[in-house]
Coordinates of C-alpha atoms and ligand atoms in Angstrom, one line a residue:
X288 CA 30.3 50.3 -48.5
X289 CA 28.9 46.8 -48.7
X290 CA 25.5 47.9 -50.0
X291 CA 27.1 50.0 -52.8
X292 CA 29.3 47.1 -53.8
X293 CA 26.3 44.8 -54.0
X294 CA 24.2 47.3 -55.9
X295 CA 27.0 48.0 -58.4
X296 CA 27.5 44.3 -59.0
X297 CA 23.8 43.6 -59.5
X298 CA 23.4 46.4 -62.0
X299 CA 26.6 45.3 -63.8
X300 CA 25.1 41.8 -64.1
X301 CA 21.9 43.2 -65.6
X302 CA 23.7 45.3 -68.1
X303 CA 25.8 42.3 -69.1
X304 CA 22.7 40.2 -69.6
X305 CA 21.1 43.0 -71.6
X306 CA 24.1 43.1 -73.9
X307 CA 25.0 46.6 -72.9
X308 CA 28.4 46.0 -71.2
X309 CA 31.2 45.9 -73.8
X310 CA 34.0 43.3 -73.3
X311 CA 36.5 44.1 -70.6
X312 CA 34.4 46.9 -69.1
X313 CA 33.1 47.3 -65.5
X314 CA 30.0 49.4 -64.5
X315 CA 30.5 52.5 -62.4
X316 CA 27.8 54.3 -60.5
X317 CA 30.0 57.3 -60.0
X318 CA 31.2 59.6 -62.8
X319 CA 35.0 59.5 -62.9
X320 CA 36.9 62.6 -64.3
X321 CA 39.5 61.8 -66.8
X322 CA 41.6 64.2 -69.0
X323 CA 45.1 65.3 -69.8
X324 CA 46.1 68.7 -68.5
X325 CA 44.1 71.2 -66.4
X326 CA 40.4 72.3 -66.4
X327 CA 40.3 75.5 -68.6
X328 CA 38.4 78.6 -67.5
X329 CA 35.4 79.7 -69.6
X330 CA 35.3 83.2 -70.9
X331 CA 32.0 83.7 -72.8
X332 CA 33.3 86.8 -74.5
X333 CA 36.4 85.2 -75.9
X334 CA 34.9 81.7 -76.6
X335 CA 34.1 80.8 -80.2
X336 CA 33.4 77.6 -82.2
X337 CA 35.2 77.4 -85.5
X338 CA 34.7 75.1 -88.4
X339 CA 37.7 75.1 -90.7
X340 CA 39.5 73.0 -93.3
X341 CA 37.6 71.6 -96.3
X342 CA 34.5 73.7 -96.1
X343 CA 33.4 76.3 -98.8
X344 CA 33.5 79.0 -96.2
X345 CA 35.0 78.8 -92.6
X346 CA 32.4 79.3 -89.9
X347 CA 32.8 81.1 -86.6
X348 CA 30.1 81.1 -83.9
X349 CA 30.1 83.1 -80.7
X350 CA 28.8 81.5 -77.5
X351 CA 25.6 83.5 -77.9
X352 CA 25.2 82.3 -81.5
X353 CA 26.0 78.7 -80.7
X354 CA 23.3 78.7 -78.0
X355 CA 20.6 79.9 -80.4
X356 CA 21.0 76.6 -82.4
X357 CA 18.3 74.0 -81.9
X358 CA 18.9 71.6 -79.0
X359 CA 18.1 67.9 -78.6
X360 CA 18.3 65.2 -75.9
X361 CA 19.7 61.7 -76.0
X362 CA 20.2 59.0 -73.3
X363 CA 23.3 56.9 -73.9
X364 CA 25.9 54.7 -72.3
X365 CA 29.5 56.0 -72.0
X366 CA 32.5 53.7 -72.2
X367 CA 36.0 54.8 -71.1
X368 CA 39.0 52.9 -72.5
X369 CA 40.3 52.7 -68.9
X370 CA 37.6 50.1 -68.4
X371 CA 34.7 51.9 -66.7
X372 CA 31.2 52.3 -68.3
X373 CA 28.5 54.7 -67.1
X374 CA 25.0 53.9 -68.1
X375 CA 21.9 55.9 -69.1
X376 CA 23.5 59.3 -69.3
X377 CA 21.0 62.0 -70.4
X378 CA 22.8 64.5 -72.6
X379 CA 21.3 67.7 -73.9
X380 CA 22.9 69.9 -76.5
X381 CA 23.2 70.9 -80.2
X382 CA 23.2 68.0 -82.6
X383 CA 26.3 67.6 -84.9
X384 CA 23.9 67.7 -87.8
X385 CA 22.9 71.3 -86.9
X386 CA 26.5 72.4 -87.4
X387 CA 26.7 70.4 -90.6
X388 CA 23.7 72.4 -91.9
X389 CA 25.6 75.6 -91.5
X390 CA 28.6 74.7 -93.8
X391 CA 29.1 73.4 -97.3
X392 CA 31.6 70.6 -97.3
X393 CA 34.1 70.1 -100.1
X394 CA 33.7 66.7 -101.7
X395 CA 36.9 65.2 -100.1
X396 CA 35.9 66.2 -96.6
X397 CA 35.4 62.7 -95.2
X398 CA 37.5 63.1 -92.0
X399 CA 37.3 65.4 -88.9
X400 CA 39.8 66.6 -86.4
X401 CA 37.9 67.8 -83.3
X402 CA 39.7 70.7 -81.6
X403 CA 39.5 71.7 -78.0
X404 CA 41.1 74.0 -75.4
X405 CA 44.8 73.6 -74.8
X406 CA 45.4 71.9 -78.1
X407 CA 43.5 68.6 -77.4
X408 CA 42.3 66.9 -80.5
X409 CA 40.5 63.7 -81.5
X410 CA 40.0 62.3 -85.0
X411 CA 36.8 60.9 -86.3
X412 CA 35.4 59.7 -89.6
X413 CA 32.6 61.9 -90.9
X414 CA 30.0 59.1 -90.8
X415 CA 30.7 58.6 -87.1
X416 CA 29.7 62.2 -86.4
X417 CA 26.9 62.4 -88.9
X418 CA 24.5 60.4 -86.8
X419 CA 21.4 61.4 -84.9
X420 CA 22.9 60.5 -81.5
X421 CA 26.0 62.7 -81.8
X422 CA 25.8 66.1 -80.1
X423 CA 27.6 69.0 -78.5
X424 CA 26.4 68.7 -75.0
X425 CA 25.8 71.6 -72.6
X426 CA 23.9 69.5 -70.0
X427 CA 24.1 66.1 -68.3
X428 CA 21.2 64.5 -66.4
X429 CA 19.4 67.9 -66.3
X430 CA 22.3 69.9 -65.0
X431 CA 24.8 72.2 -66.8
X432 CA 28.1 70.3 -67.3
X433 CA 30.5 70.7 -64.4
X434 CA 33.8 72.4 -65.4
X435 CA 35.7 69.1 -65.0
X436 CA 33.3 67.3 -67.3
X437 CA 33.7 69.8 -70.2
X438 CA 31.7 73.0 -69.3
X439 CA 30.6 74.9 -71.3
X440 CA 30.6 72.4 -74.2
X441 CA 31.7 68.9 -75.0
X442 CA 31.2 66.5 -77.9
X443 CA 29.4 63.2 -77.2
X444 CA 30.0 60.3 -79.5
X445 CA 28.3 57.4 -77.6
X446 CA 29.3 54.5 -79.9
X447 CA 33.0 55.0 -79.5
X448 CA 35.4 55.0 -76.5
X449 CA 35.0 58.2 -74.5
X450 CA 38.3 59.8 -75.4
X451 CA 36.5 60.7 -78.7
X452 CA 33.9 62.6 -76.6
X453 CA 36.0 65.8 -76.5
X454 CA 35.6 68.1 -73.5
X455 CA 35.9 71.9 -73.8
X456 CA 35.4 71.6 -77.5
X457 CA 36.1 74.7 -79.7
X458 CA 35.7 73.5 -83.2
X459 CA 36.0 71.1 -86.1
X460 CA 38.5 70.8 -88.9
X461 CA 37.4 68.9 -92.0
X462 CA 40.2 66.9 -93.7
X463 CA 40.7 64.6 -96.7
X464 CA 42.6 62.0 -94.6
X465 CA 42.5 60.5 -91.1
X466 CA 45.0 62.4 -88.9
X467 CA 45.6 61.1 -85.4
X468 CA 44.5 63.2 -82.5
X469 CA 46.0 63.6 -79.0
X470 CA 45.5 60.1 -77.6
X471 CA 45.8 58.5 -81.0
X472 CA 49.3 59.9 -81.2
X473 CA 50.0 58.4 -77.8
X474 CA 49.2 54.8 -78.6
X475 CA 45.4 54.7 -78.6
X476 CA 43.5 53.1 -81.5
X477 CA 42.6 55.3 -84.5
X478 CA 38.9 54.2 -84.4
X479 CA 38.1 53.1 -80.8
X480 CA 35.1 50.8 -81.1
X481 CA 34.4 49.5 -77.5
X482 CA 32.5 46.4 -78.8
X483 CA 35.7 45.4 -80.7
X484 CA 38.0 46.4 -77.8
X485 CA 39.9 48.8 -80.1
X486 CA 41.9 50.2 -77.2
X487 CA 45.4 50.5 -78.5
X488 CA 47.0 50.9 -81.9
X489 CA 48.1 47.3 -81.6
X490 CA 44.5 46.0 -81.2
Ligands
MTE265 N1 39.6 68.1 -74.0 C1 39.7 66.8 -73.5 N2 38.6 66.0 -73.7 C2 38.7 64.8 -73.2 C3 39.9 64.2 -72.6 C4 41.0 65.1 -72.5 O1 42.1 64.7 -72.0 N3 40.9 66.4 -73.0 N4 39.9 62.9 -72.2 C5 38.9 62.0 -72.8 C6 38.8 60.8 -72.0 S1 40.1 59.7 -72.1 C7 37.6 60.4 -71.4 S2 37.4 58.9 -70.7 C8 36.5 61.3 -71.2 C9 36.1 61.4 -69.8 O2 35.0 62.3 -69.6 P1 34.6 62.7 -68.1 O3 35.9 63.2 -67.4 O4 33.5 63.7 -68.2 O5 34.2 61.4 -67.5 O6 36.8 62.6 -71.7 C10 37.5 62.6 -72.9 N5 37.6 64.0 -73.4
MO266 MO1 39.1 57.7 -71.3

């Protein structure tokens, strides 16, 4: 519709002026769905969240235990490498730092492989998770996540391209080296900073 197009363009201009639109991105008012594979079914009895690798003791939380952890809210922009950006998303969930409090890392544990349903993974450096705006989200704009957006739980890492914001997340593996995740093995950049346009491994 003409009105929608005008409104989108106007908001995009404002975000660009405000310095909030990364290079090569366009503003979307909708919320596209993007993932590899199918939407997994959630079984609260079978679901668990596991922390493994370079920790003193591996951790396993049931869905009930996970939900007893303290929650927080952040409002952040979301940038997909396929060139859309969605602004002012209000996420609610468990901060990464709450999980960090529950484990003792071994000294060499500077890297993380985030693990999700169906074998999806994404790699991150520990400092990119150990920030006050990184959380495991259960809600978006006041509503529980829709199945296609990651229900019951997804990671949100607002300062990197959205493929690092893993949907249907099931755990973390701490490593002593940077090991490429799913998209990183398929040509995407190892780090993924939208402000530096780190889209592909050739960037
Ligand atoms: N488990 C899983 N998480 C994933 C993906 C995926 O394929 N599998 N795709 C990523 C990509 S490329 C993007 S852009 C965002 C999209 O999130 P959305 O579908 O909620 O917009 O999810 C990310 N998280
Ligand atoms: Mo993406």
